[in-house]
Short mmCIF file of C-alpha atoms in Angstrom, two decimals:
data_model
loop_
_atom_site.label_atom_id
_atom_site.label_comp_id
_atom_site.label_asym_id
_atom_site.label_seq_id
_atom_site.Cartn_x
_atom_site.Cartn_y
_atom_site.Cartn_z
CA MET A 1 84.97 110.55 89.80
CA ALA A 2 84.15 107.23 88.13
CA ASP A 3 83.28 104.14 90.14
CA TYR A 4 86.35 102.07 89.31
CA PRO A 5 86.45 98.27 89.65
CA ILE A 6 89.96 98.64 91.07
CA THR A 7 91.43 101.38 93.25
CA TYR A 8 94.93 102.45 94.25
CA GLU A 9 95.80 103.28 97.85
CA LEU A 10 98.97 105.30 98.46
CA ILE A 11 100.61 104.27 101.73
CA HIS A 12 104.02 105.94 101.82
CA ILE A 13 106.45 107.93 99.67
CA CYS A 14 110.15 107.25 100.19
CA LYS A 15 111.78 110.45 101.43
CA GLN A 16 115.10 109.42 99.90
CA THR A 17 113.93 108.63 96.35
CA GLY A 18 110.29 109.57 95.88
CA ALA A 19 109.36 105.92 95.22
CA ARG A 20 105.91 105.01 96.43
CA LEU A 21 104.48 102.16 98.47
CA GLY A 22 100.87 101.33 97.76
CA LYS A 23 98.14 98.76 97.50
CA VAL A 24 95.86 97.94 94.57
CA HIS A 25 92.39 96.70 95.44
CA THR A 26 90.61 94.44 92.91
CA PRO A 27 87.51 92.21 92.84
CA HIS A 28 89.78 89.23 93.59
CA GLY A 29 91.70 90.77 96.44
CA SER A 30 94.47 93.30 96.97
CA PHE A 31 98.20 93.27 96.25
CA ASP A 32 101.05 95.43 97.52
CA THR A 33 103.05 97.70 95.21
CA PRO A 34 105.62 98.00 93.76
CA ALA A 35 104.75 94.51 92.51
CA PHE A 36 106.24 92.04 90.07
CA MET A 37 103.67 89.98 88.16
CA PRO A 38 104.77 86.48 87.09
CA VAL A 39 103.72 85.82 83.51
CA GLY A 40 101.29 82.96 82.89
CA THR A 41 101.15 83.29 79.11
CA GLN A 42 98.79 80.38 78.44
CA ALA A 43 96.88 80.42 81.75
CA THR A 44 99.84 78.87 83.56
CA VAL A 45 103.08 80.26 84.94
CA LYS A 46 105.43 77.78 83.29
CA GLY A 47 106.44 74.99 85.68
CA MET A 48 104.50 76.35 88.67
CA SER A 49 101.17 75.39 90.21
CA PRO A 50 98.83 78.09 91.57
CA GLY A 51 99.46 76.79 95.09
CA GLU A 52 103.21 77.17 94.69
CA LEU A 53 102.77 80.75 93.46
CA VAL A 54 100.63 81.53 96.51
CA GLN A 55 103.31 79.95 98.69
CA MET A 56 105.88 82.40 97.30
CA ASP A 57 103.30 85.21 97.74
CA ALA A 58 102.65 86.23 94.14
CA GLY A 59 99.92 88.84 94.55
CA ILE A 60 98.87 89.00 90.89
CA ILE A 61 99.76 87.17 87.68
CA LEU A 62 99.51 88.04 83.99
CA SER A 63 98.03 86.03 81.12
CA ASN A 64 98.12 86.68 77.40
CA THR A 65 95.13 87.52 75.21
CA TYR A 66 96.73 86.53 71.92
CA HIS A 67 97.85 83.08 73.06
CA LEU A 68 94.57 82.25 74.82
CA TYR A 69 92.64 83.37 71.74
CA MET A 70 94.72 80.99 69.63
CA ARG A 71 94.22 78.10 72.07
CA PRO A 72 92.01 77.00 73.71
CA GLY A 73 89.89 79.96 72.55
CA HIS A 74 88.32 82.66 74.72
CA GLU A 75 84.84 81.12 74.51
CA ILE A 76 86.07 77.93 76.19
CA VAL A 77 87.72 79.97 78.96
CA LYS A 78 84.49 81.94 79.37
CA LYS A 79 82.47 78.71 79.73
CA ALA A 80 84.93 77.57 82.42
CA GLY A 81 84.09 80.65 84.48
CA GLY A 82 86.81 82.91 83.11
CA LEU A 83 90.52 82.62 83.78
CA HIS A 84 90.09 82.47 87.55
CA GLY A 85 87.93 79.36 87.30
CA PHE A 86 89.77 77.85 84.34
CA MET A 87 93.20 77.90 85.98
CA ASN A 88 92.03 77.82 89.61
CA TRP A 89 93.73 81.07 90.58
CA LYS A 90 91.87 82.98 93.28
CA ARG A 91 93.98 86.14 93.30
CA PRO A 92 94.02 89.07 90.81
CA ILE A 93 94.85 88.55 87.12
CA LEU A 94 95.90 91.02 84.42
CA THR A 95 95.58 90.24 80.72
CA ASP A 96 97.57 92.10 78.09
CA SER A 97 95.81 92.93 74.83
CA GLY A 98 97.96 90.98 72.39
CA GLY A 99 99.56 94.15 71.04
CA PHE A 100 103.11 93.07 71.89
CA GLN A 101 102.60 89.58 70.44
CA VAL A 102 101.31 91.09 67.20
CA PHE A 103 104.38 93.37 67.20
CA SER A 104 106.63 90.34 67.61
CA LEU A 105 105.05 88.73 64.52
CA ALA A 106 106.55 91.50 62.37
CA GLU A 107 107.11 89.31 59.31
CA ASN A 108 103.58 87.91 59.41
CA ARG A 109 101.40 90.91 60.17
CA LYS A 110 100.06 94.07 58.57
CA ILE A 111 98.87 97.05 60.59
CA THR A 112 96.02 99.23 59.32
CA GLU A 113 93.67 101.69 60.99
CA GLU A 114 91.22 98.84 61.52
CA GLY A 115 93.75 96.76 63.46
CA ALA A 116 96.42 94.16 62.81
CA MET A 117 96.06 91.30 60.36
CA PHE A 118 98.46 88.48 61.20
CA LYS A 119 99.18 84.83 60.61
CA SER A 120 98.99 82.37 63.48
CA HIS A 121 102.31 81.13 64.85
CA ILE A 122 100.60 77.74 65.31
CA ASP A 123 99.05 76.90 61.92
CA GLY A 124 99.58 79.92 59.67
CA SER A 125 95.88 80.84 59.59
CA SER A 126 95.00 84.53 59.16
CA HIS A 127 93.40 86.57 61.94
CA MET A 128 92.43 90.20 62.53
CA PHE A 129 93.03 91.78 65.92
CA SER A 130 91.21 95.08 66.34
CA PRO A 131 90.45 97.09 69.47
CA GLU A 132 86.94 95.62 69.42
CA LYS A 133 88.25 92.06 69.05
CA ALA A 134 90.75 92.53 71.88
CA MET A 135 87.96 93.76 74.17
CA GLU A 136 85.70 90.85 73.18
CA ILE A 137 88.45 88.38 74.10
CA GLU A 138 89.52 90.12 77.30
CA ASN A 139 85.93 90.51 78.48
CA ALA A 140 85.47 86.76 77.97
CA LEU A 141 88.71 85.93 79.81
CA GLY A 142 87.48 87.91 82.79
CA ALA A 143 90.72 89.26 84.31
CA ASP A 144 90.57 92.00 86.93
CA ILE A 145 92.77 94.33 84.85
CA ILE A 146 92.67 94.36 81.05
CA MET A 147 94.90 96.30 78.66
CA ALA A 148 93.85 98.41 75.69
CA PHE A 149 94.93 97.29 72.22
CA ASP A 150 97.92 99.40 71.17
CA GLU A 151 100.71 99.47 68.62
CA CYS A 152 104.11 98.59 70.03
CA ILE A 153 106.72 99.97 67.64
CA PRO A 154 110.20 98.45 67.20
CA TYR A 155 113.51 99.96 68.26
CA PRO A 156 114.87 101.84 66.47
CA CYS A 157 111.94 103.61 64.82
CA GLU A 158 111.74 106.86 62.85
CA HIS A 159 110.19 109.81 64.68
CA ASP A 160 107.55 110.31 61.99
CA TYR A 161 106.25 106.74 62.22
CA ALA A 162 106.42 106.80 66.03
CA ASP A 163 104.29 109.96 65.99
CA LYS A 164 101.68 108.37 63.73
CA SER A 165 101.70 105.31 65.97
CA VAL A 166 101.03 107.44 69.07
CA GLU A 167 97.98 108.93 67.37
CA ARG A 168 96.77 105.49 66.27
CA THR A 169 97.18 104.06 69.78
CA THR A 170 95.03 106.90 71.12
CA ARG A 171 92.32 106.29 68.52
CA TRP A 172 92.42 102.58 69.29
CA LEU A 173 92.01 103.35 73.00
CA GLU A 174 88.83 105.30 72.23
CA ARG A 175 87.49 102.26 70.39
CA CYS A 176 88.48 99.97 73.27
CA ILE A 177 86.58 102.15 75.74
CA LYS A 178 83.45 101.98 73.56
CA ALA A 179 83.73 98.21 73.12
CA HIS A 180 84.55 97.38 76.77
CA GLU A 181 81.39 95.93 78.31
CA ARG A 182 82.19 94.66 81.81
CA LYS A 183 82.08 97.02 84.76
CA ASP A 184 83.95 94.54 86.98
CA GLN A 185 87.09 94.76 84.80
CA ALA A 186 89.49 97.71 84.90
CA LEU A 187 90.67 98.89 81.47
CA PHE A 188 94.16 100.46 81.43
CA GLY A 189 95.39 102.71 78.63
CA ILE A 190 98.95 102.37 77.30
CA ILE A 191 101.37 105.25 76.74
CA GLN A 192 103.64 104.81 73.72
CA GLY A 193 106.17 107.03 71.90
CA GLY A 194 109.37 105.02 71.52
CA VAL A 195 112.50 106.75 72.84
CA TYR A 196 111.32 110.25 71.89
CA PRO A 197 110.65 112.46 74.94
CA ASP A 198 108.26 114.74 73.02
CA LEU A 199 106.20 111.76 71.86
CA ARG A 200 106.15 110.16 75.30
CA GLU A 201 104.84 113.43 76.70
CA LYS A 202 102.30 113.75 73.89
CA SER A 203 101.08 110.19 74.38
CA ALA A 204 100.90 110.60 78.17
CA ARG A 205 98.71 113.70 77.79
CA GLN A 206 96.43 111.97 75.29
CA ILE A 207 96.06 108.64 77.09
CA THR A 208 95.59 110.11 80.58
CA SER A 209 92.91 112.48 79.23
CA PHE A 210 90.62 109.44 79.33
CA ASP A 211 89.24 108.74 82.80
CA LEU A 212 90.58 105.23 83.35
CA PRO A 213 91.41 103.31 86.56
CA GLY A 214 95.08 102.92 85.62
CA TYR A 215 97.72 103.54 82.97
CA ALA A 216 100.69 101.66 81.55
CA ILE A 217 103.92 102.57 79.80
CA GLY A 218 104.51 100.30 76.82
CA GLY A 219 107.08 99.98 74.06
CA LEU A 220 110.14 99.92 76.33
CA SER A 221 112.56 97.04 76.99
CA VAL A 222 112.40 96.25 73.25
CA GLY A 223 116.12 96.66 72.59
CA GLU A 224 116.84 100.26 73.56
CA PRO A 225 119.68 101.06 76.02
CA LYS A 226 118.49 100.98 79.62
CA GLU A 227 119.54 104.61 80.04
CA ASP A 228 117.02 105.54 77.34
CA MET A 229 114.30 103.60 79.15
CA TYR A 230 115.04 105.40 82.41
CA ASP A 231 115.03 108.73 80.56
CA MET A 232 111.58 107.94 79.08
CA LEU A 233 110.28 107.05 82.55
CA GLU A 234 111.53 110.36 83.92
CA HIS A 235 109.69 112.21 81.14
CA THR A 236 106.52 110.16 81.40
CA VAL A 237 105.75 109.19 85.00
CA PRO A 238 105.31 112.79 86.27
CA LEU A 239 102.52 113.19 83.68
CA MET A 240 100.61 110.17 85.01
CA PRO A 241 97.94 110.54 87.72
CA SER A 242 99.30 110.00 91.23
CA ASP A 243 96.08 108.38 92.48
CA LYS A 244 96.10 105.48 90.00
CA PRO A 245 98.42 102.51 89.35
CA ARG A 246 101.37 102.94 86.97
CA TYR A 247 102.42 99.82 85.09
CA LEU A 248 105.70 99.40 83.17
CA MET A 249 105.13 96.59 80.68
CA GLY A 250 107.61 93.81 79.93
CA VAL A 251 110.31 94.77 82.43
CA GLY A 252 111.68 92.34 85.03
CA SER A 253 115.45 92.33 85.46
CA PRO A 254 116.52 93.13 89.05
CA ASP A 255 118.21 96.42 88.14
CA CYS A 256 115.18 97.64 86.17
CA LEU A 257 112.78 96.69 88.95
CA ILE A 258 114.75 98.83 91.40
CA GLU A 259 115.29 101.72 88.99
CA GLY A 260 111.67 101.62 87.84
CA SER A 261 110.40 101.67 91.43
CA ILE A 262 112.62 104.66 92.18
CA ARG A 263 110.98 106.43 89.24
CA GLY A 264 107.45 105.84 90.54
CA ILE A 265 106.35 102.62 88.83
CA ASP A 266 103.91 100.36 90.72
CA MET A 267 103.60 97.25 88.55
CA PHE A 268 106.01 95.21 86.42
CA ASP A 269 105.88 91.97 84.44
CA CYS A 270 108.37 89.92 82.45
CA VAL A 271 109.01 86.36 81.23
CA LEU A 272 112.68 86.71 82.28
CA PRO A 273 112.65 84.58 85.48
CA THR A 274 110.83 81.63 83.90
CA ARG A 275 112.63 81.87 80.56
CA ILE A 276 116.18 81.87 81.91
CA GLY A 277 115.14 79.30 84.52
CA ARG A 278 114.21 76.93 81.72
CA ASN A 279 117.70 77.48 80.32
CA GLY A 280 119.31 76.46 83.61
CA THR A 281 120.24 79.99 84.70
CA VAL A 282 119.32 81.65 87.99
CA MET A 283 119.55 85.05 89.61
CA THR A 284 121.32 85.07 92.96
CA SER A 285 122.28 87.72 95.50
CA ARG A 286 125.79 87.63 93.99
CA GLY A 287 124.74 87.79 90.33
CA ARG A 288 123.85 85.34 87.62
CA LEU A 289 124.62 81.63 88.01
CA ILE A 290 124.54 79.11 85.15
CA VAL A 291 123.66 75.98 87.10
CA ARG A 292 124.41 73.59 84.25
CA ASP A 293 128.09 74.66 84.16
CA ALA A 294 130.63 71.96 85.00
CA SER A 295 131.95 74.05 87.89
CA ASN A 296 128.79 73.13 89.85
CA ALA A 297 129.15 69.34 89.40
CA GLU A 298 130.54 68.87 92.93
CA ASP A 299 129.17 72.00 94.58
CA PHE A 300 126.96 70.80 97.44
CA GLY A 301 125.85 74.24 98.51
CA PRO A 302 122.56 75.95 97.56
CA MET A 303 122.14 77.98 94.39
CA ASP A 304 122.03 81.10 96.59
CA PRO A 305 123.18 80.88 100.24
CA GLU A 306 121.09 83.97 101.06
CA CYS A 307 117.86 82.58 99.61
CA ASP A 308 115.20 80.71 101.59
CA CYS A 309 113.12 79.45 98.65
CA TYR A 310 112.10 75.79 98.49
CA ALA A 311 114.86 74.95 95.99
CA CYS A 312 117.67 76.59 97.96
CA ARG A 313 116.51 75.14 101.30
CA ASN A 314 116.33 71.58 100.03
CA PHE A 315 118.69 70.98 97.10
CA THR A 316 122.29 71.59 96.07
CA ARG A 317 123.80 73.05 92.93
CA ALA A 318 125.28 69.62 92.15
CA TYR A 319 121.90 67.90 92.36
CA ILE A 320 120.04 70.51 90.31
CA ARG A 321 122.81 70.46 87.70
CA HIS A 322 122.48 66.67 87.54
CA LEU A 323 118.72 66.95 86.99
CA ILE A 324 119.20 69.45 84.18
CA LYS A 325 121.92 67.43 82.47
CA ALA A 326 119.74 64.31 82.74
CA ASN A 327 116.75 66.16 81.25
CA GLU A 328 114.71 65.63 84.38
CA MET A 329 111.89 68.18 84.49
CA LEU A 330 112.31 68.79 88.23
CA GLY A 331 115.63 70.53 87.58
CA LEU A 332 114.10 73.30 85.50
CA ARG A 333 111.14 73.54 87.85
CA LEU A 334 113.55 74.24 90.69
CA THR A 335 115.48 76.92 88.78
CA THR A 336 112.19 78.53 87.76
CA TRP A 337 110.90 78.36 91.33
CA HIS A 338 114.04 80.05 92.61
CA ASN A 339 113.96 82.85 90.02
CA LEU A 340 110.34 83.72 90.70
CA HIS A 341 110.96 83.68 94.44
CA PHE A 342 114.06 85.83 93.96
CA LEU A 343 112.16 88.59 92.15
CA LEU A 344 109.11 88.45 94.41
CA HIS A 345 111.41 88.66 97.43
CA LEU A 346 113.28 91.55 95.79
CA MET A 347 109.99 93.44 95.48
CA LYS A 348 109.33 92.81 99.17
CA GLN A 349 112.78 94.24 99.96
CA ILE A 350 112.03 97.26 97.76
CA ARG A 351 108.75 97.87 99.60
CA GLU A 352 110.51 97.58 102.96
CA ALA A 353 113.19 100.05 101.80
CA ILE A 354 110.50 102.51 100.70
CA ILE A 355 108.74 102.41 104.07
CA GLY A 356 112.15 102.88 105.70
CA ASP A 357 112.96 105.88 103.46
CA ARG A 358 116.15 104.19 102.25
CA LEU A 359 115.51 102.84 98.76
CA GLY A 360 118.52 104.73 97.38
CA ASP A 361 120.78 103.06 99.92
CA PHE A 362 119.21 99.67 99.18
CA ARG A 363 119.83 100.20 95.47
CA ASN A 364 123.52 100.87 96.03
CA GLU A 365 123.92 97.92 98.41
CA PHE A 366 122.13 95.55 96.06
CA PHE A 367 124.09 96.59 92.98
CA GLU A 368 127.43 96.38 94.79
CA LYS A 369 126.71 92.83 95.90
CA TYR A 370 124.93 91.72 92.73
CA GLY A 371 127.75 92.90 90.46
CA TYR A 372 125.81 92.05 87.32
CA LYS A 373 123.10 93.60 85.15
CA PHE A 374 120.90 91.50 82.96
#
């Protein structure tokens, strides 16, 4: 067995659902799973300081290879001591490979066997992302976990193209492995295949044939019905090694975090809590709340009476609405703070339900009270 820079420790399997409680050990400390990773796209979780993220017990955060390559440039981050030194974050970091960002630039990119040629969203300049380039950037950024460069196909997508894409993603993984130079960084492979069970199974067999410290499921939560996503998880997760972390990329709504955990996923990430927070919307124990709505103008209660985050303990809906309407930045910081706390606390509740062998009951109780699916 390889000497991995990170390891997964299985602690308990929920007798009711089969969900698993674990711990991932990295060079910058350990974090409990299932875990939600706040997204710090440009070496910052929008609106939050590292100290505030530690206060709400974020065990690991994610940063983005594409955006940090565009600015300030990976060489500058490397000179600063890598992402940990650059952003003063002492805990684990995961960097994605830029594959999803290249996918999102559909009108300005061309995919070939070599990689993806695309135009910058900042100044229109042309760039080539290849497996080798992604590894060069991620090695310079210095995260604990780095992702292989893959092709994330759109939804819907023809079976024939999805099949070719699965093969290309596997070939690109081989090139990533050859180009990856740092033994203190864990390279994860990414399983693709769209919403086709046969392709998910094919990709899972191919990607897990490489001896890597962890594996991810990509290409979901891109517009397909949630039932299709759950179906793909049920086809894919049993084919993934049980002694290594399983990461579902780009998923972060409360219902999907619970359903994904039930299906054996250990790690999640999504921009959802910070993005909707910046739009004045929060997740609460009773469902979604649009704080800027006029109905909150004279509501002097907290955003969520069941929440003990800094925002809910100290400020009212009326005050936060006032801040948002007045374009005061504190308002959107408070909604963002609450949303991140809400999801991190939800993961803690999920872990407690797993250890208590009652995650299925927790799911039903949560959904009945929440009454809303994002």
